[in-house]
Coordinates of C-alpha atoms in Angstrom, one line a residue:
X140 CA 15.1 172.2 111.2
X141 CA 11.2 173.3 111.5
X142 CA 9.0 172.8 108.8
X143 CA 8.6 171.4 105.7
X144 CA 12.5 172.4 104.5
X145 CA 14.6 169.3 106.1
X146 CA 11.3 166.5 105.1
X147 CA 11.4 168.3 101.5
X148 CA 15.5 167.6 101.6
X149 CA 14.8 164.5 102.6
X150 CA 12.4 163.0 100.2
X151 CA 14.7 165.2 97.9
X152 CA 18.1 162.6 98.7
X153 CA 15.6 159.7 98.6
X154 CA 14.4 160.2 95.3
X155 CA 17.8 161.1 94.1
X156 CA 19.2 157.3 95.3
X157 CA 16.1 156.0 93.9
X158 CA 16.5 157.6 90.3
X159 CA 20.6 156.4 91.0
X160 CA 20.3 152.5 90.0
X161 CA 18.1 149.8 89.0
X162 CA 15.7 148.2 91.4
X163 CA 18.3 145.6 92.2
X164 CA 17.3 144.4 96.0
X165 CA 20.9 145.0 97.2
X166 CA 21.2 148.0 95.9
X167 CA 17.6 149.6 97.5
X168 CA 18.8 148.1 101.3
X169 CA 21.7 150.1 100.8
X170 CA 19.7 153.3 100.6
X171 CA 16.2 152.3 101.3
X172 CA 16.8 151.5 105.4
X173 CA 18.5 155.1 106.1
X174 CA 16.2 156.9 104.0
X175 CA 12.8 155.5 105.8
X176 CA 14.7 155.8 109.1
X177 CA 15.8 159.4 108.3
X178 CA 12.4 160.5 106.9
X179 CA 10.7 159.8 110.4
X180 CA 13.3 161.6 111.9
X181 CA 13.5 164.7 110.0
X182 CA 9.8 165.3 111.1
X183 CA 10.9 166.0 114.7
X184 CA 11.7 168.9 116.0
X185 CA 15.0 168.8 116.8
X186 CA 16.3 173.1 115.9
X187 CA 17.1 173.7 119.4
X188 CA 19.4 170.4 118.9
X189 CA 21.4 171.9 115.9
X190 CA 21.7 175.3 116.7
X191 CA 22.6 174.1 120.4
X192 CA 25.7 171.8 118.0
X193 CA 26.3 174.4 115.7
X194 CA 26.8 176.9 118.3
X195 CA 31.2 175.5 119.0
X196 CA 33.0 177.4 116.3
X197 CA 34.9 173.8 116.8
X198 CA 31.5 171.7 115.1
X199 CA 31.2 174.4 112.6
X200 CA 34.1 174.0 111.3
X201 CA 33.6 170.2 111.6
X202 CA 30.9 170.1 109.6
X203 CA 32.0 171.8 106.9
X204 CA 34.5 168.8 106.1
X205 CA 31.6 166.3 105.8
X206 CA 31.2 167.2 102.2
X207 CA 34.7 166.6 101.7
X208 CA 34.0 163.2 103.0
X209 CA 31.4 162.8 100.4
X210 CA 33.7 164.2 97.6
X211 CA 36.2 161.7 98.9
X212 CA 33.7 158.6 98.9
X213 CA 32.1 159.6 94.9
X214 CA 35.8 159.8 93.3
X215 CA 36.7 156.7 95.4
X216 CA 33.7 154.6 94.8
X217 CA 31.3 156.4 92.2
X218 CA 28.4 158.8 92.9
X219 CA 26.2 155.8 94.2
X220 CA 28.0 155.1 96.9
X221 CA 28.4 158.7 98.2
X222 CA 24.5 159.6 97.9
X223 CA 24.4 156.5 100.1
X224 CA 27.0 157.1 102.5
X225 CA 25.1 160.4 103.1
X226 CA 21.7 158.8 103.6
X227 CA 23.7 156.9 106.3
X228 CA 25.5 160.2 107.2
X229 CA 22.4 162.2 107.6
X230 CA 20.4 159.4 109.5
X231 CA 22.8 159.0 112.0
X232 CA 22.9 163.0 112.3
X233 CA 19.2 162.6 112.5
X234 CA 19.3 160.2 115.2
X235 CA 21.7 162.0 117.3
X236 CA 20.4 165.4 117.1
X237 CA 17.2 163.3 118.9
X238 CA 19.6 163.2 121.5
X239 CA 20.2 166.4 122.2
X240 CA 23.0 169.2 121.3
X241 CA 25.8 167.6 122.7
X242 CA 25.8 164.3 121.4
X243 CA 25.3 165.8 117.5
X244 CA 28.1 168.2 118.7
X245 CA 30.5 164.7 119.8
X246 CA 29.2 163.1 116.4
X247 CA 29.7 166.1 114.1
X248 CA 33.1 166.3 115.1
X249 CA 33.7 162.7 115.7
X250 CA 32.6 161.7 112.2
X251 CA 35.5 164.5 110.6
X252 CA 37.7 163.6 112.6
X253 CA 37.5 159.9 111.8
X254 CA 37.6 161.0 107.9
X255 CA 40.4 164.0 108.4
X256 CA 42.7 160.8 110.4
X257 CA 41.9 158.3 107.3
X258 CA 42.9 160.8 104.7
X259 CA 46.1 161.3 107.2
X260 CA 47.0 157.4 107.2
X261 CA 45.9 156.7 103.8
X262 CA 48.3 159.5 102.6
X263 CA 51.0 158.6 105.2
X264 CA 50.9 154.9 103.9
X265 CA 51.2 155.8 100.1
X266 CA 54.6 157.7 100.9
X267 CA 56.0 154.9 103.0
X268 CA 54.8 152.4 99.5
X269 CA 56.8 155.0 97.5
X270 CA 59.8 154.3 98.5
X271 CA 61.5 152.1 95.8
X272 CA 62.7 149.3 97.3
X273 CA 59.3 149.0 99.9
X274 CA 57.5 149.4 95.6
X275 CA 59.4 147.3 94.1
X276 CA 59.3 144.0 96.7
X277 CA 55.6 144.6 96.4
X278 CA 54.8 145.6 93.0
X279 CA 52.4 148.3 93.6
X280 CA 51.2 150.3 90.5
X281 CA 54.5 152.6 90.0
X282 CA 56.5 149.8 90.1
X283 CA 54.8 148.1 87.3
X284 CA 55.0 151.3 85.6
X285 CA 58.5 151.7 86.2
X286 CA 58.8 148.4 84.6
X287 CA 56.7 148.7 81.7
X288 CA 59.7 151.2 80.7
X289 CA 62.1 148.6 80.6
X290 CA 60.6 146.3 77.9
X291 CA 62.3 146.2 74.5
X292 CA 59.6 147.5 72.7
X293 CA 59.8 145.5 69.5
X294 CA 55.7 145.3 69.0
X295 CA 56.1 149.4 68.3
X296 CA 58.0 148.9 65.2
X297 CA 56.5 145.8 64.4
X298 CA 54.2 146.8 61.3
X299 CA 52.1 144.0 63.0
X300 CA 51.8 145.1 66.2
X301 CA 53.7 141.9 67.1
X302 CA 56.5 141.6 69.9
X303 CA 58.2 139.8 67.4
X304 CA 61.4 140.5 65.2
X305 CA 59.7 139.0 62.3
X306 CA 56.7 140.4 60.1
X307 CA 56.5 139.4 56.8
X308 CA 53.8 137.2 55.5
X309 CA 56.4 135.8 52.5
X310 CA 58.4 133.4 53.0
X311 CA 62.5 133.2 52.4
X312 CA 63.5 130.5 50.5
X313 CA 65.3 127.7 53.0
X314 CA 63.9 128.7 56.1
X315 CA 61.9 126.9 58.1
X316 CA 59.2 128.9 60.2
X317 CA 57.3 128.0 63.0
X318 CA 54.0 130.5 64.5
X319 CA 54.0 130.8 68.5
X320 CA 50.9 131.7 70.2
X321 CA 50.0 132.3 73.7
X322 CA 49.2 134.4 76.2
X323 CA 51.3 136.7 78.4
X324 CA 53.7 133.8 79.2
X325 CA 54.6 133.8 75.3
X326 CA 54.7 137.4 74.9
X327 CA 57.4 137.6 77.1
X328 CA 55.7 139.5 80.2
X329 CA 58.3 140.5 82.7
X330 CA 61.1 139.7 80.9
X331 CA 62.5 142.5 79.3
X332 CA 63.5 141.0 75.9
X333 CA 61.4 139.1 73.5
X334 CA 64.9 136.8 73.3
X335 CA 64.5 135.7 76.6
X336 CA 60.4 134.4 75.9
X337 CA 60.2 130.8 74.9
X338 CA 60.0 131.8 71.2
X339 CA 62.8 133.5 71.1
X340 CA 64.8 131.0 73.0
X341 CA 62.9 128.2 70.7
X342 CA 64.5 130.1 67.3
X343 CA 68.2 129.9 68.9
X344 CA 68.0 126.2 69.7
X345 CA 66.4 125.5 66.0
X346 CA 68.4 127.4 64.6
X347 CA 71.5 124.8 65.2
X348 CA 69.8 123.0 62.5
X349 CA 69.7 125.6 59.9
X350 CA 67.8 129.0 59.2
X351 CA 64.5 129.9 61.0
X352 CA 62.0 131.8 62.3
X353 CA 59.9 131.4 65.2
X354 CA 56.9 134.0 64.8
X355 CA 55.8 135.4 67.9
X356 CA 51.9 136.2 68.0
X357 CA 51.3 135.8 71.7
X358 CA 49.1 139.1 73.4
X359 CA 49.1 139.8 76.7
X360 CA 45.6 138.8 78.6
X361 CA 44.3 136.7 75.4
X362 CA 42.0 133.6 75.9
X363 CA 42.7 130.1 73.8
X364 CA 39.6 131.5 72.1
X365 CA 41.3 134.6 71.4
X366 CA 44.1 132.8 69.7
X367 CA 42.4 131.0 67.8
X368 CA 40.8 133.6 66.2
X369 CA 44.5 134.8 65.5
X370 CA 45.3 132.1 64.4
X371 CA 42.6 131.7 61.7
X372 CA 42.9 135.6 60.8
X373 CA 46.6 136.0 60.6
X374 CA 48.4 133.1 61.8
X375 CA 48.1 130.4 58.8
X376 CA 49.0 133.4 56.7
X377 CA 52.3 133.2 57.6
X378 CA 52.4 129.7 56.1
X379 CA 54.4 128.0 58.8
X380 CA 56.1 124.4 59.0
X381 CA 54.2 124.0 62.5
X382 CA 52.2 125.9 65.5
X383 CA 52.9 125.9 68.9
X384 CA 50.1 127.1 70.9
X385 CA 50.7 128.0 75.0
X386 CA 47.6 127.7 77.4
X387 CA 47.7 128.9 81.1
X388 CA 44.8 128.3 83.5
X389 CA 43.0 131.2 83.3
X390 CA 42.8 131.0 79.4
X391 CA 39.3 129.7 79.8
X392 CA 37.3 133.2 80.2
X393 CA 34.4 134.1 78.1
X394 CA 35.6 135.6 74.9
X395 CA 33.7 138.0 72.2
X396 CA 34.6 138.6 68.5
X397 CA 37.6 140.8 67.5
X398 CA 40.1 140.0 70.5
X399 CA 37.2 140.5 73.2
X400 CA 37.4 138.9 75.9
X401 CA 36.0 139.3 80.0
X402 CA 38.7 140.7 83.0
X403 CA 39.1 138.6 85.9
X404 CA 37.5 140.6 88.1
X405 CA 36.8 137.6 90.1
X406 CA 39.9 136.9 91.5
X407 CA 39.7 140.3 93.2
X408 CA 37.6 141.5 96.5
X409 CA 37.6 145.3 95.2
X410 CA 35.3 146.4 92.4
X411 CA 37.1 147.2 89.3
X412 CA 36.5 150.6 89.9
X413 CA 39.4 150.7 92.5
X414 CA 41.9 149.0 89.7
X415 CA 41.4 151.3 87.1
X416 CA 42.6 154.6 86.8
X417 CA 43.4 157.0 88.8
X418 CA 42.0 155.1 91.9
X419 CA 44.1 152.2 90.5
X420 CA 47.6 154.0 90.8
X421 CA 47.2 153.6 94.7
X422 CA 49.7 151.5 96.4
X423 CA 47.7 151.2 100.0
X424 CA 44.4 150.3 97.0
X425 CA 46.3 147.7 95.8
X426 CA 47.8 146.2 99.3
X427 CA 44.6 146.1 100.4
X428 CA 43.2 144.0 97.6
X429 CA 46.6 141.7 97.5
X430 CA 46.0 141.2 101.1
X431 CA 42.1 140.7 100.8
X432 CA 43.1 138.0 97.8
X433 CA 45.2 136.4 100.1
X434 CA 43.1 136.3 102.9
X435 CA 40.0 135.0 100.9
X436 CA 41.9 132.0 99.4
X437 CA 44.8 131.7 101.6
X438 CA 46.7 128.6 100.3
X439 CA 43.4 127.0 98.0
X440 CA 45.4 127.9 94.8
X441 CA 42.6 126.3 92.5
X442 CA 39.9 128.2 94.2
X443 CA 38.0 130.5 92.0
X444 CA 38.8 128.0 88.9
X445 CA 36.1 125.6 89.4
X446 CA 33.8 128.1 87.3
X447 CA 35.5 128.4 84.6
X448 CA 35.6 124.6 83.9
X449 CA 32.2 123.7 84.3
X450 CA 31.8 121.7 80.9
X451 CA 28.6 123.7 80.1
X452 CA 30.2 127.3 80.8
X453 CA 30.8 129.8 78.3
X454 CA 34.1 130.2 78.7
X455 CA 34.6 126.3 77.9
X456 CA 32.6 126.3 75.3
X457 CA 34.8 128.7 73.2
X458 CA 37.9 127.1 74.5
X459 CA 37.3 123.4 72.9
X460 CA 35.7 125.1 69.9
X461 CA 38.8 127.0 69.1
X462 CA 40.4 123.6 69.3
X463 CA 38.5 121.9 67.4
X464 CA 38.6 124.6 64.8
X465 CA 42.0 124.4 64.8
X466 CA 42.6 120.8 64.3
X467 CA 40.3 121.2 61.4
X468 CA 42.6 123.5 59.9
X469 CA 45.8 121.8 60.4
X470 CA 44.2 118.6 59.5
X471 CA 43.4 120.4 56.2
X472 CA 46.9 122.1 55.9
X473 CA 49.2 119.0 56.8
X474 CA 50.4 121.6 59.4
X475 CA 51.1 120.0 63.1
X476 CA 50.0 121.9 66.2
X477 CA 51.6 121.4 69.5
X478 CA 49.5 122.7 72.3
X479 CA 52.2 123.6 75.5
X480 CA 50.5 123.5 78.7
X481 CA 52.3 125.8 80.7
X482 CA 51.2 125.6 84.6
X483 CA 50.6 128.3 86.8
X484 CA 53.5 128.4 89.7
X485 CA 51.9 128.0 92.4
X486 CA 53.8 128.5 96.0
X487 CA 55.1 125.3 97.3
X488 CA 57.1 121.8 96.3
X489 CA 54.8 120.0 94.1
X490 CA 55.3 116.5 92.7
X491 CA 53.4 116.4 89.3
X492 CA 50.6 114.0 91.2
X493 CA 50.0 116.8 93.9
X494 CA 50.3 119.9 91.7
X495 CA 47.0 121.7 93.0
X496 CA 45.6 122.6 89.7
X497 CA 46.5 119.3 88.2
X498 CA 43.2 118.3 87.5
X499 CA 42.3 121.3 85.1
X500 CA 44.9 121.0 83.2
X501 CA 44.5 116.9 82.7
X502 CA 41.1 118.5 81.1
X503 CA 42.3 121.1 78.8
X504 CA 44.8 118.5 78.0
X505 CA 42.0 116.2 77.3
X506 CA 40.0 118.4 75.1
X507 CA 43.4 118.9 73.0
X508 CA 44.3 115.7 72.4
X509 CA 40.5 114.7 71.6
X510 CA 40.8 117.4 68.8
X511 CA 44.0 115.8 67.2
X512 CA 46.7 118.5 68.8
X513 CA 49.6 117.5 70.2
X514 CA 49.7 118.0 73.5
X515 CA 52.9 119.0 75.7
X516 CA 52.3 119.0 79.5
X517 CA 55.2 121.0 81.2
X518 CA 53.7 119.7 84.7
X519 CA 56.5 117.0 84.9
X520 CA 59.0 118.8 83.5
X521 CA 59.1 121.6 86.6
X522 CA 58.2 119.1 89.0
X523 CA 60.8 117.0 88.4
X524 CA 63.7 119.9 88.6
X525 CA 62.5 120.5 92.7
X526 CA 62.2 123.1 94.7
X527 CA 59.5 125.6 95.9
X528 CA 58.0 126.6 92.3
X529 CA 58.5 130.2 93.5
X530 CA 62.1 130.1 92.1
X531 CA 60.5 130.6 88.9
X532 CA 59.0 133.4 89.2
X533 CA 60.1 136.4 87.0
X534 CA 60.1 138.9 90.0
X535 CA 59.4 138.3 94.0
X536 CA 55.7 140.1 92.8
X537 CA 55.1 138.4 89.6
X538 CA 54.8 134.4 89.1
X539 CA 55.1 134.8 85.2
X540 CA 57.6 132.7 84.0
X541 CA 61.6 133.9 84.4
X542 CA 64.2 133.4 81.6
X543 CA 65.2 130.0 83.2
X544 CA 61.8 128.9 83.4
X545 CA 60.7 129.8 79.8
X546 CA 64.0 127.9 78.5
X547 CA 63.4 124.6 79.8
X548 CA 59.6 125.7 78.1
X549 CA 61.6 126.1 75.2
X550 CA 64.0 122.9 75.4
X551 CA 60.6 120.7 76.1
X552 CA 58.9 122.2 72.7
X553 CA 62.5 122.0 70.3
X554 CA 62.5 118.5 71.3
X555 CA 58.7 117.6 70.5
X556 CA 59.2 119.4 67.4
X557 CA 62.0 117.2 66.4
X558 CA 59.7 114.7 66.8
X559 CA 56.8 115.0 65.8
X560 CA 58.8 116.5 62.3
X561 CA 60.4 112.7 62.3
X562 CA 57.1 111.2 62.7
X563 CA 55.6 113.4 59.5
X564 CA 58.9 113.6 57.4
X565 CA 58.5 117.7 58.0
X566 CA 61.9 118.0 59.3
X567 CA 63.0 120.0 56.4
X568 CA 62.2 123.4 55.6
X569 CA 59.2 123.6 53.0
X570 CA 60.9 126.6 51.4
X571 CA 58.3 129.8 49.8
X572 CA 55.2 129.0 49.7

């Protein structure tokens, strides 16, 4: 360790971290404090130190798994983090090499050991997650996948791309034809028919009255920006006798032309890299981040929402936009739009006073009726049937709504549509267009 080799190697890593990312403050402290520490201690002569170390066939071997460490760390976290966990790595060999042989002997072997018992528990941890019934209580990755296999798979076959049964711009004489949008809750997430989604169950109670067909263009992950756009690019095509549009609460993100919109990586405490794949298909991963979640927040269900409904965000911006937008339209068209607000089900027995996120959805609900819409709040309507709102939940995992929840969804709508179509004289079926 004599010489200019090890300061070359040094000022080698340094540059290398340096050259890595932008000068964000953050990032250099990561790197930066090792680096300078490491650089004075490469000058010393500490040879007799590693060749005293390297002397136990047991540190050899030892040290040889340190790169796997670093391997481990890059597919894990990205090549950032493992050039900085070996500036960290190689100051604190550094440091203890100061020390003498047998203390970088102890930390050579200490430092693979630690890593060799990690990779043991992590990999002892994702067979015990394995098992079905341990997966499937928890919802880790393979059992969403597992149930992403059980979906009826109508949006396939539909030429639209729609998880609907219907796809035909034209209209049938006699039949009166209502557009859905929404989010995942009107897509029908965890519920393995489309039937068993509000606008399926909406189309069998209409359809006492006579023919009809309720048009399902709700997407999974979409914004009320991102509807609207659907709406205006495909939804009036469809020339229906009224809209029903479904908002949740964390339809206010930031949207971008053509469906964009941003993830919500801010309800999580791991970077996205960890919940993308094939880091993503971890179960201990995702414990850890379900746990970290929990931990952060612990029972403040509107924490993390306050953000988003800032009156001068972005993401509110776009959402009263679209509304406005909207209203225009079916102001134009003679068309009604009923705009569902469908709450979040939070854990708990909430009265529709107490209801935690109550006061962002008086506010969306607000915004709506400002822009003409008519607004149903499905708030009172769960409150007032009891319980611990858990028992709506599709799956012990998952709070999208179940089958029973998305029925009295459905029941609240039929009966506002009646309504309103009294109110306008709409009631019957405006025929083909």
């Amino acid at each position: 360790m004599t010489g200019a080799a090890p300061f070359a190697w040094w000022l080698l890593g340094g540059l290398l971290l340096a050259a890595s990312r932008p000068w964000n403050p953050v990032v250099v402290l990561a790197w930066a404090v090792p680096w300078a520490v490491g650089l004075v201690l490469v000058r010393r002569d500490a040879a007799d130190a590693w060749r005293g170390a390297l002397a136990s066939p047991l540190a050899r071997h030892a040290i040889v798994l340190l790169p796997g460490l670093l391997l481990a760390a890059s597919i894990v976290a990205g090549p950032f983090a493992a050039l900085t966990l070996s500036a960290w790595l190689g100051m604190l060999l550094l440091w203890t090499a100061t020390r003498g042989p047998e203390a970088l002997r102890g930390t050579i072997i200490g430092l693979a050991l630690a890593g060799t018992l990690s990779a043991l528990l992590v990999a002892a941890a994702e067979l015990a997650l394995a098992a079905p019934a341990i997966a499937d209580r928890l919802g880790t990755p393979a059992a969403r996948t597992r149930w992403e296999a059980q979906y009826d798979s109508l949006w396939t076959r539909n030429v639209l791309g729609l998880r609907s049964r219907h796809e035909t711009l034209a209209r049938r004489a006699g039949v009166r034809r209502i557009v859905a949008l929404g989010d995942s809750f009107t897509w029908g997430d965890k519920l393995a028919s489309a039937d068993s989604a509000w606008p399926g169950q909406l189309e069998q109670l209409l359809a006492a009255a006579g023919p009809v067909e309720v048009i399902n263009l709700g997407q999974r992950g979409w914004t009320t920006a991102n509807e609207g756009e659907m709406l205006r690019r495909l939804g009036w095509q469809f020339t229906p006798d009224a809209i029903v549009w479904q908002f949740f609460i964390n339809d206010a993100f930031e949207s971008r032309p053509d469906f964009g919109r941003d993830g919500e990586d801010w309800i999580s405490v791991l970077p996205a890299r960890l919940r993308t794949y094939p880091i993503g298909r971890s179960a201990t991963i995702y414990l850890v981040d379900r746990l970290g979640n929990q931990l952060l927040r612990g029972q403040d269900a509107a924490s993390g929402y306050g953000p988003l409904y800032r009156r001068d965000s972005a993401g509110w911006r776009q959402l009263e936009a679209a509304l406005r937008e909207a209203a225009d339209s079916s102001r134009r068209r003679g068309i009604p739009i009923l705009f569902v607000l469908f709450p979040a089900f939070v854990p708990g027995e909430w009265t529709a006073e107490s209801y935690p996120l109550r006061s962002y959805y008086a506010q969306v609900a607000e915004a709506a009726r400002g822009a003409g819409l008519h607004v149903i709040d499905l708030i009172p309507r769960f409150a007032a049937a009891g319980g611990d709102w858990r028992r709506w939940w599709a799956l012990p995992w998952d709070s999208h709504p179940d089958a029973h929840a998305q029925r009295l969804a459905a029941e609240a709508i039929a009966a506002e549509l009646r309504r309103v179509e009294a109110d306008t004289g709409q009631s019957a079926p405006s025929g083909a267009p």
